[in-house]
Short mmCIF file of C-alpha atoms in Angstrom, two decimals:
data_model
loop_
_atom_site.label_atom_id
_atom_site.label_comp_id
_atom_site.label_asym_id
_atom_site.label_seq_id
_atom_site.Cartn_x
_atom_site.Cartn_y
_atom_site.Cartn_z
CA MET A 606 41.38 -66.54 73.35
CA VAL A 607 42.22 -63.15 71.92
CA ASP A 608 43.00 -61.92 68.41
CA VAL A 609 46.33 -60.14 68.25
CA VAL A 610 47.03 -57.89 65.27
CA TYR A 611 50.27 -56.21 64.22
CA PHE A 612 51.01 -53.32 61.88
CA ALA A 613 53.95 -51.77 60.04
CA TRP A 614 57.39 -52.99 61.21
CA LEU A 615 55.88 -55.02 64.06
CA ARG A 616 53.95 -57.00 61.45
CA GLU A 617 57.10 -57.43 59.34
CA ARG A 618 59.29 -58.54 62.26
CA ILE A 619 56.70 -60.98 63.57
CA GLY A 620 55.94 -62.29 60.10
CA THR A 621 52.16 -62.16 60.39
CA GLY A 622 49.52 -59.49 60.71
CA ARG A 623 47.11 -61.49 62.86
CA GLU A 624 47.16 -64.48 65.19
CA ALA A 625 44.73 -66.03 67.66
CA VAL A 626 46.40 -66.39 71.06
CA GLU A 627 45.44 -68.46 74.08
CA THR A 628 46.38 -66.32 77.05
CA GLU A 629 46.13 -66.23 80.84
CA ALA A 630 47.49 -62.69 81.01
CA ARG A 631 45.51 -60.18 83.04
CA ASP A 632 46.86 -57.07 81.34
CA VAL A 633 48.63 -56.01 78.16
CA ALA A 634 52.07 -56.16 79.76
CA GLY A 635 51.45 -59.80 80.73
CA LEU A 636 50.35 -60.62 77.19
CA VAL A 637 53.49 -58.98 75.78
CA GLU A 638 55.68 -61.25 77.96
CA GLU A 639 53.84 -64.32 76.68
CA LEU A 640 54.10 -63.16 73.04
CA LYS A 641 57.85 -62.53 73.32
CA SER A 642 58.40 -66.23 74.03
CA ARG A 643 56.58 -67.26 70.86
CA SER A 644 59.42 -66.61 68.40
CA GLU A 645 62.58 -64.60 67.82
CA GLY A 646 60.52 -62.32 65.58
CA HIS A 647 58.07 -61.63 68.40
CA ALA A 648 60.90 -60.96 70.85
CA TYR A 649 62.58 -58.60 68.38
CA ALA A 650 59.37 -56.70 67.57
CA LEU A 651 58.45 -56.26 71.23
CA GLU A 652 61.91 -55.65 72.69
CA ASP A 653 61.49 -51.88 73.13
CA LEU A 654 57.97 -51.01 74.22
CA GLY A 655 58.86 -47.32 74.13
CA THR A 656 58.31 -47.51 70.37
CA VAL A 657 55.17 -49.67 70.55
CA ARG A 658 51.58 -48.49 70.90
CA VAL A 659 48.62 -50.67 71.83
CA ALA A 660 44.89 -50.61 71.12
CA LEU A 661 42.25 -52.78 72.82
CA ASP A 662 39.20 -53.42 70.68
CA GLN A 663 40.28 -50.52 68.44
CA GLU A 664 40.76 -48.00 71.26
CA LEU A 665 44.21 -46.71 72.22
CA ALA A 666 45.25 -48.07 75.63
CA GLU A 667 48.20 -48.33 78.02
CA PHE A 668 50.31 -51.40 78.81
CA ASP A 669 48.78 -51.74 82.27
CA ALA A 670 45.22 -51.93 80.87
CA PRO A 671 43.35 -55.13 81.86
CA LEU A 672 42.37 -57.65 79.17
CA ASP A 673 38.98 -58.60 80.68
CA GLY A 674 36.51 -59.09 77.86
CA VAL A 675 38.91 -57.74 75.20
CA ARG A 676 38.58 -59.49 71.84
CA GLU A 677 41.26 -57.79 69.75
CA VAL A 678 44.64 -56.47 70.85
CA ALA A 679 46.63 -54.42 68.34
CA PHE A 680 50.34 -53.58 68.51
CA PHE A 681 51.87 -50.98 66.22
CA PRO A 682 54.51 -48.23 66.06
CA PRO A 683 53.67 -44.58 66.82
CA MET A 684 51.33 -43.46 64.08
CA THR A 685 52.54 -41.48 61.09
CA GLY A 686 49.42 -40.46 59.19
CA GLY A 687 48.61 -37.08 57.73
CA MET B 879 39.69 -43.97 54.05
CA THR B 880 40.08 -44.81 50.46
CA PRO B 881 42.62 -46.56 48.26
CA GLU B 882 41.36 -44.42 45.37
CA ALA B 883 42.98 -41.22 44.12
CA PHE B 884 41.00 -38.02 44.66
CA GLU B 885 41.33 -34.41 43.54
CA PRO B 886 41.13 -31.85 46.38
CA GLY B 887 39.55 -29.12 44.23
CA ALA B 888 36.67 -31.38 43.20
CA VAL B 889 36.21 -32.45 46.82
CA LEU B 890 36.18 -28.81 47.95
CA THR B 891 33.56 -28.00 45.30
CA ARG B 892 31.23 -30.72 46.61
CA PHE B 893 31.92 -29.80 50.25
CA SER B 894 31.18 -26.11 49.62
CA ALA B 895 28.02 -26.85 47.64
CA GLY B 896 26.52 -28.60 50.66
CA LEU B 897 27.06 -25.70 53.05
CA SER B 898 24.47 -23.28 54.33
CA GLY B 899 25.32 -20.33 56.57
CA ALA B 900 29.08 -20.84 56.55
CA GLY B 901 31.29 -17.76 56.53
CA ALA B 902 34.66 -19.51 56.38
CA VAL B 903 35.93 -22.68 54.73
CA VAL B 904 39.47 -23.98 55.25
CA SER B 905 40.94 -26.93 53.39
CA PHE B 906 44.25 -28.70 53.85
CA SER B 907 45.70 -31.28 51.50
CA GLY B 908 48.86 -33.26 51.99
CA VAL B 909 50.85 -34.31 48.93
CA VAL B 910 53.62 -36.91 48.49
CA ARG B 911 56.90 -35.05 48.01
CA PRO B 912 59.72 -36.60 45.94
CA ASP B 913 62.27 -35.90 48.70
CA ASP B 914 65.51 -37.88 48.97
CA GLY B 915 64.82 -39.92 45.86
CA LEU B 916 61.46 -41.19 47.10
CA THR B 917 59.76 -43.19 44.37
CA ALA B 918 56.62 -44.33 46.25
CA LEU B 919 54.89 -44.25 49.61
CA GLU B 920 53.09 -47.28 51.01
CA ILE B 921 50.42 -46.40 53.57
CA GLU B 922 49.24 -49.15 55.89
CA HIS B 923 46.25 -48.67 58.17
CA TYR B 924 44.19 -50.58 60.72
CA PRO B 925 40.87 -50.93 58.89
CA ALA B 926 38.75 -51.92 61.89
CA MET B 927 39.93 -48.86 63.82
CA THR B 928 40.55 -46.15 61.25
CA GLU B 929 37.02 -45.16 60.31
CA ALA B 930 35.65 -45.05 63.85
CA ALA B 931 38.72 -43.21 65.17
CA ILE B 932 38.57 -40.55 62.47
CA ARG B 933 34.82 -40.17 62.83
CA LYS B 934 35.20 -39.66 66.58
CA HIS B 935 37.77 -36.91 66.11
CA ALA B 936 35.76 -35.28 63.33
CA ASP B 937 32.77 -35.23 65.72
CA ASP B 938 35.01 -33.77 68.45
CA ALA B 939 36.10 -31.02 66.06
CA MET B 940 32.48 -30.31 65.07
CA ALA B 941 31.50 -29.75 68.70
CA ARG B 942 34.65 -28.03 69.87
CA PHE B 943 34.88 -25.49 67.05
CA LYS B 944 31.13 -25.22 66.40
CA LEU B 945 31.61 -26.30 62.81
CA LEU B 946 28.86 -26.36 60.23
CA ASP B 947 30.53 -29.26 58.44
CA VAL B 948 33.78 -31.16 58.38
CA LEU B 949 35.42 -33.61 56.00
CA VAL B 950 38.39 -36.00 56.31
CA ILE B 951 39.76 -38.15 53.49
CA HIS B 952 42.87 -40.30 53.91
CA ARG B 953 44.29 -42.64 51.30
CA HIS B 954 45.98 -45.95 51.98
CA GLY B 955 47.92 -48.29 49.74
CA ARG B 956 50.63 -47.24 47.30
CA LEU B 957 51.04 -43.57 46.41
CA TYR B 958 53.51 -41.74 44.20
CA PRO B 959 55.12 -38.28 44.32
CA GLY B 960 52.51 -35.65 43.52
CA ASP B 961 49.60 -37.81 44.75
CA THR B 962 47.36 -36.29 47.38
CA ILE B 963 47.63 -38.36 50.58
CA MET B 964 44.85 -36.80 52.59
CA MET B 965 42.60 -33.80 52.91
CA VAL B 966 40.61 -32.11 55.64
CA ALA B 967 38.05 -29.36 55.21
CA ALA B 968 36.23 -27.39 57.90
CA ALA B 969 33.37 -24.90 57.55
CA ALA B 970 32.38 -22.47 60.31
CA ALA B 971 30.65 -19.14 60.76
CA HIS B 972 33.98 -17.46 61.43
CA ARG B 973 37.53 -17.72 60.20
CA ARG B 974 39.38 -18.61 63.42
CA ALA B 975 37.22 -21.66 64.10
CA ALA B 976 37.67 -22.99 60.56
CA PHE B 977 41.47 -22.57 60.68
CA ASP B 978 41.77 -24.06 64.17
CA ALA B 979 39.58 -27.05 63.33
CA ALA B 980 41.63 -27.93 60.23
CA ASP B 981 44.85 -27.52 62.22
CA PHE B 982 43.50 -29.67 65.09
CA LEU B 983 42.38 -32.45 62.75
CA MET B 984 45.78 -32.48 61.07
CA ASP B 985 47.54 -32.74 64.44
CA TYR B 986 45.25 -35.63 65.24
CA LEU B 987 45.81 -37.43 61.94
CA LYS B 988 49.58 -37.04 62.27
CA SER B 989 49.89 -38.76 65.61
CA ARG B 990 46.65 -40.49 66.63
CA ALA B 991 45.07 -41.95 63.51
CA PRO B 992 46.20 -45.54 62.82
CA PHE B 993 48.20 -44.97 59.64
CA TRP B 994 51.83 -45.90 59.01
CA LYS B 995 53.94 -44.69 56.11
CA LYS B 996 56.75 -46.56 54.43
CA GLU B 997 59.03 -44.63 52.11
CA ILE B 998 60.25 -46.52 49.08
CA SER B 999 63.29 -45.36 47.12
CA ALA B 1000 65.98 -46.89 44.90
CA THR B 1001 68.06 -47.57 48.01
CA GLY B 1002 65.38 -49.48 49.90
CA GLU B 1003 62.28 -49.19 52.03
CA ILE B 1004 62.03 -47.50 55.38
CA TRP B 1005 59.18 -46.97 57.86
CA VAL B 1006 58.68 -43.29 58.66
CA VAL B 1007 59.48 -42.58 62.32
CA ALA B 1008 56.96 -40.52 64.28
CA LYS B 1009 58.18 -37.06 65.19
CA ASP B 1010 58.15 -35.87 68.80
CA GLU B 1011 56.99 -32.51 67.48
CA ASP B 1012 53.80 -34.10 66.14
CA GLU B 1013 53.00 -35.44 69.59
CA ALA B 1014 53.83 -32.06 71.11
CA ALA B 1015 51.60 -30.30 68.57
CA LEU B 1016 48.62 -32.34 69.71
CA ARG B 1017 49.09 -31.13 73.28
CA ARG B 1018 48.31 -27.58 72.14
CA TRP B 1019 44.61 -28.45 72.04
CA MET C 196 40.59 -8.42 42.37
CA THR C 197 37.61 -9.34 40.36
CA PRO C 198 33.96 -8.36 40.14
CA GLU C 199 33.26 -11.85 38.78
CA ALA C 200 31.98 -14.79 40.82
CA PHE C 201 34.41 -17.69 41.25
CA GLU C 202 34.19 -21.20 42.65
CA PRO C 203 36.90 -22.05 45.23
CA GLY C 204 37.05 -25.74 44.31
CA ALA C 205 37.78 -24.97 40.66
CA VAL C 206 40.40 -22.42 41.72
CA LEU C 207 42.03 -24.98 44.05
CA THR C 208 42.12 -27.51 41.21
CA ARG C 209 44.01 -25.08 38.96
CA PHE C 210 46.30 -23.96 41.80
CA SER C 211 47.17 -27.56 42.73
CA ALA C 212 47.77 -28.58 39.12
CA GLY C 213 50.50 -25.97 38.81
CA LEU C 214 52.46 -27.15 41.84
CA SER C 215 55.66 -29.15 41.86
CA GLY C 216 57.31 -30.37 45.05
CA ALA C 217 54.63 -29.12 47.43
CA GLY C 218 53.80 -31.28 50.45
CA ALA C 219 51.02 -29.11 51.89
CA VAL C 220 48.30 -26.94 50.38
CA VAL C 221 45.98 -24.80 52.51
CA SER C 222 43.02 -22.87 51.15
CA PHE C 223 40.71 -20.41 52.86
CA SER C 224 37.53 -19.03 51.40
CA GLY C 225 35.28 -16.41 52.91
CA VAL C 226 31.56 -16.55 52.18
CA VAL C 227 28.80 -13.94 52.64
CA ARG C 228 26.64 -15.00 55.61
CA PRO C 229 22.95 -14.03 55.73
CA ASP C 230 23.32 -12.73 59.31
CA ASP C 231 20.88 -10.19 60.74
CA GLY C 232 18.71 -10.11 57.66
CA LEU C 233 21.58 -9.20 55.33
CA THR C 234 20.38 -9.19 51.73
CA ALA C 235 23.57 -8.04 49.98
CA LEU C 236 27.12 -6.90 50.57
CA GLU C 237 28.67 -4.06 48.58
CA ILE C 238 32.46 -4.18 48.47
CA GLU C 239 34.29 -1.01 47.50
CA HIS C 240 38.02 -0.98 46.84
CA TYR C 241 40.81 1.38 45.79
CA PRO C 242 41.68 0.05 42.35
CA ALA C 243 45.01 1.86 41.95
CA MET C 244 46.23 0.48 45.28
CA THR C 245 44.61 -2.92 45.69
CA GLU C 246 46.53 -4.99 43.21
CA ALA C 247 49.97 -3.68 44.15
CA ALA C 248 49.23 -3.90 47.88
CA ILE C 249 48.02 -7.49 47.68
CA ARG C 250 50.89 -8.49 45.43
CA LYS C 251 53.39 -7.02 47.90
CA HIS C 252 51.91 -9.00 50.79
CA ALA C 253 51.68 -12.17 48.73
CA ASP C 254 55.39 -11.73 47.90
CA ASP C 255 56.11 -11.14 51.60
CA ALA C 256 54.30 -14.36 52.45
CA MET C 257 56.22 -16.26 49.73
CA ALA C 258 59.55 -15.21 51.23
CA ARG C 259 58.60 -15.39 54.89
CA PHE C 260 57.01 -18.84 54.79
CA LYS C 261 59.17 -20.22 51.95
CA LEU C 262 56.10 -20.94 49.88
CA LEU C 263 56.14 -22.74 46.56
CA ASP C 264 53.12 -20.79 45.40
CA VAL C 265 50.44 -18.47 46.73
CA LEU C 266 47.11 -17.16 45.42
CA VAL C 267 44.80 -14.35 46.53
CA ILE C 268 41.41 -13.57 44.96
CA HIS C 269 39.14 -10.86 46.33
CA ARG C 270 35.84 -9.83 44.82
CA HIS C 271 34.44 -6.32 44.76
CA GLY C 272 31.04 -4.98 43.79
CA ARG C 273 27.73 -6.43 44.92
CA LEU C 274 27.62 -9.88 46.52
CA TYR C 275 24.80 -11.93 47.97
CA PRO C 276 24.55 -14.45 50.84
CA GLY C 277 26.34 -17.65 49.88
CA ASP C 278 28.69 -15.89 47.45
CA THR C 279 32.40 -16.41 47.97
CA ILE C 280 34.01 -13.06 48.84
CA MET C 281 37.64 -14.02 48.71
CA MET C 282 40.05 -16.91 48.74
CA VAL C 283 43.67 -17.46 49.60
CA ALA C 284 45.72 -20.57 48.92
CA ALA C 285 49.28 -21.35 49.99
CA ALA C 286 51.52 -24.26 49.01
CA ALA C 287 54.66 -25.20 50.93
CA ALA C 288 56.89 -28.19 51.56
CA HIS C 289 55.47 -28.56 55.06
CA ARG C 290 52.15 -28.14 56.77
CA ARG C 291 52.96 -25.43 59.34
CA ALA C 292 54.22 -22.99 56.71
CA ALA C 293 51.13 -23.46 54.52
CA PHE C 294 48.74 -22.92 57.45
CA ASP C 295 50.64 -19.92 58.78
CA ALA C 296 50.88 -18.27 55.36
CA ALA C 297 47.12 -18.56 54.76
CA ASP C 298 46.43 -17.23 58.25
CA PHE C 299 48.88 -14.34 57.77
CA LEU C 300 47.39 -13.36 54.41
CA MET C 301 43.88 -13.38 55.90
CA ASP C 302 45.01 -11.14 58.77
CA TYR C 303 46.51 -8.82 56.20
CA LEU C 304 43.41 -8.76 53.98
CA LYS C 305 41.17 -8.08 56.99
CA SER C 306 42.94 -4.92 58.10
CA ARG C 307 45.47 -3.72 55.53
CA ALA C 308 44.04 -4.35 52.09
CA PRO C 309 42.01 -1.40 50.74
CA PHE C 310 38.54 -2.95 50.77
CA TRP C 311 35.44 -1.65 52.53
CA LYS C 312 32.25 -3.60 53.08
CA LYS C 313 28.75 -2.19 53.26
CA GLU C 314 26.00 -4.41 54.59
CA ILE C 315 22.63 -4.01 52.93
CA SER C 316 19.45 -5.23 54.63
CA ALA C 317 15.73 -4.40 54.60
CA THR C 318 16.36 -1.85 57.36
CA GLY C 319 19.08 0.06 55.52
CA GLU C 320 22.74 0.16 54.60
CA ILE C 321 25.65 0.27 57.01
CA TRP C 322 29.41 0.37 56.56
CA VAL C 323 31.13 -2.45 58.41
CA VAL C 324 33.31 -1.10 61.22
CA ALA C 325 36.84 -2.48 61.50
CA LYS C 326 37.42 -4.69 64.52
CA ASP C 327 40.22 -3.98 66.95
CA GLU C 328 40.82 -7.71 67.11
CA ASP C 329 41.69 -7.76 63.39
CA GLU C 330 44.34 -5.15 63.99
CA ALA C 331 45.61 -7.07 67.01
CA ALA C 332 45.70 -10.29 64.97
CA LEU C 333 48.08 -8.69 62.50
CA ARG C 334 50.53 -7.90 65.29
CA ARG C 335 51.04 -11.62 65.86
CA TRP C 336 53.26 -11.78 62.79
CA MET D 864 48.11 20.36 42.61
CA VAL D 865 47.26 17.01 44.11
CA ASP D 866 44.54 14.44 43.42
CA VAL D 867 42.55 13.63 46.54
CA VAL D 868 40.47 10.44 46.57
CA TYR D 869 37.91 9.25 49.12
CA PHE D 870 36.40 5.84 49.83
CA ALA D 871 33.44 4.31 51.68
CA TRP D 872 31.69 6.69 54.08
CA LEU D 873 34.26 9.44 53.53
CA ARG D 874 33.30 9.42 49.84
CA GLU D 875 29.60 9.47 50.74
CA ARG D 876 29.92 12.32 53.26
CA ILE D 877 32.06 14.42 50.93
CA GLY D 878 29.85 13.67 47.94
CA THR D 879 32.64 12.84 45.52
CA GLY D 880 35.25 10.13 45.14
CA ARG D 881 37.95 12.32 43.61
CA GLU D 882 38.89 15.97 43.38
CA ALA D 883 41.94 17.92 42.23
CA VAL D 884 43.12 20.24 44.98
CA GLU D 885 45.45 23.26 44.87
CA THR D 886 47.37 23.10 48.14
CA GLU D 887 50.21 24.79 49.96
CA ALA D 888 50.18 22.22 52.78
CA ARG D 889 53.49 20.64 53.67
CA ASP D 890 52.06 17.51 55.25
CA VAL D 891 48.86 15.44 55.35
CA ALA D 892 47.61 17.15 58.53
CA GLY D 893 47.92 20.54 56.80
CA LEU D 894 46.01 19.26 53.78
CA VAL D 895 43.25 17.92 56.05
CA GLU D 896 42.80 21.37 57.60
CA GLU D 897 42.47 22.95 54.13
CA LEU D 898 40.00 20.27 53.00
CA LYS D 899 37.79 20.72 56.07
CA SER D 900 37.11 24.30 55.03
CA ARG D 901 35.88 23.23 51.57
CA SER D 902 32.37 22.14 52.61
CA GLU D 903 30.26 20.91 55.48
CA GLY D 904 30.59 17.40 54.01
CA HIS D 905 34.39 17.64 54.09
CA ALA D 906 34.33 18.91 57.68
CA TYR D 907 31.97 16.10 58.72
CA ALA D 908 33.99 13.37 56.97
CA LEU D 909 37.28 14.55 58.46
CA GLU D 910 36.08 15.54 61.94
CA ASP D 911 37.51 12.48 63.72
CA LEU D 912 40.85 11.44 62.25
CA GLY D 913 40.99 8.49 64.64
CA THR D 914 38.70 6.71 62.19
CA VAL D 915 40.47 7.89 59.04
CA ARG D 916 43.41 6.25 57.29
CA VAL D 917 45.58 7.86 54.64
CA ALA D 918 47.63 6.61 51.70
CA LEU D 919 50.12 8.66 49.67
CA ASP D 920 50.54 7.48 46.09
CA GLN D 921 48.87 4.19 47.11
CA GLU D 922 51.09 3.55 50.14
CA LEU D 923 49.71 3.71 53.70
CA ALA D 924 51.10 6.75 55.52
CA GLU D 925 50.74 8.80 58.71
CA PHE D 926 49.19 12.25 59.10
CA ASP D 927 52.58 13.87 59.68
CA ALA D 928 53.95 12.53 56.36
CA PRO D 929 55.24 15.28 54.01
CA LEU D 930 53.46 15.88 50.70
CA ASP D 931 56.60 16.63 48.64
CA GLY D 932 56.18 15.11 45.21
CA VAL D 933 53.00 13.25 46.15
CA ARG D 934 50.47 13.02 43.31
CA GLU D 935 47.55 11.19 44.91
CA VAL D 936 46.33 11.38 48.51
CA ALA D 937 43.65 8.90 49.60
CA PHE D 938 41.45 9.11 52.69
CA PHE D 939 39.36 6.15 53.85
CA PRO D 940 38.07 4.34 56.95
CA PRO D 941 39.97 1.45 58.55
CA MET D 942 39.87 -1.36 56.02
CA THR D 943 37.38 -4.21 56.27
CA GLY D 944 38.38 -6.71 53.59
CA GLY D 945 38.65 -10.43 53.90
#
């Protein structure tokens, strides 16, 4: 069980900012494939991973990072602070 | 991180008052511009990550530029043209370090701090797209 | 140019209040450091030249960096550790221009504005010698 | 007749910050030679022109600049503001 959180247009396309997900995925890429089958909104939000960033337990990570022990996975667009 | 408005001059006054031995203080503040009919800016952030991420980079800047003190404030929520979005201040013995630290922290905030801006105008709402140049700027350091 | 003390935060407040359309405001302030037993700093200047020379370079910076506003304050007379010597502030639509303008004006003030500093300590008084690196810095622009 | 002004250690070595000088010199270098003969302090202050800067009517200038029409000549060390 992992908490998945979404921000900005990913949150809007998916329709929620947070969901608890039962997953067997070993890495982020595997989780993304599972999430895309959840709804059209998920598939739309995650269709182009070139515009998606990921953080594992609040640390920026890559899509091939393992999910062992991770409690919160965040997906969001490239950041635009400042 | 704060949803509250702040005034950069007052912040600089407090920051400067706490310094001892500094020779150079640089401040940067970013302000909402009314470009292209913008009526408001909505800033979303990732609360669980923002504070720790900013603190880590502020600590990095302290060590890297041998700062005497550093400050980062970033608003979230709804802002309007003329509102101050964020501010950084850096104090060092010498000028170059203070300038470089403020510049470095801004590059970081632009492309690595978990904030997302949505521009709201009469014609609709649009998420600001990250600029490649912001990513490139970070590679200078 | 002023012999009077000033507080950079209060100056930044007034500078910011007068802006319209700015997206980025950078300030730099230089402070007297108590290095090597320094007890005071005496700053001499060339009154007939200083104001016009600084105004010319501030105008240059306005045009070159497309600034919305710029400010330069430089004290003269006797200063003590912790006193603010000078301050520059630059407001622009974008961040890079505001940073570069403040940096440029500082390089100018360091080596082209008619000020001379004398360091006063328990062991005597000594005129500060210009640094080659300050001259070199100006050639960046 | 030209007003000559001195700053920082040039002023201290010469012992005055301003003097009116009758000169026939055509350029700054010529004026410097005349000034050096005025006193030991003048000679000492102006002995190494590598550490002296000059301004004519409040504009930075070179030592080969002509003095035609100039009303105020300033000599001072390299500037140390900021």
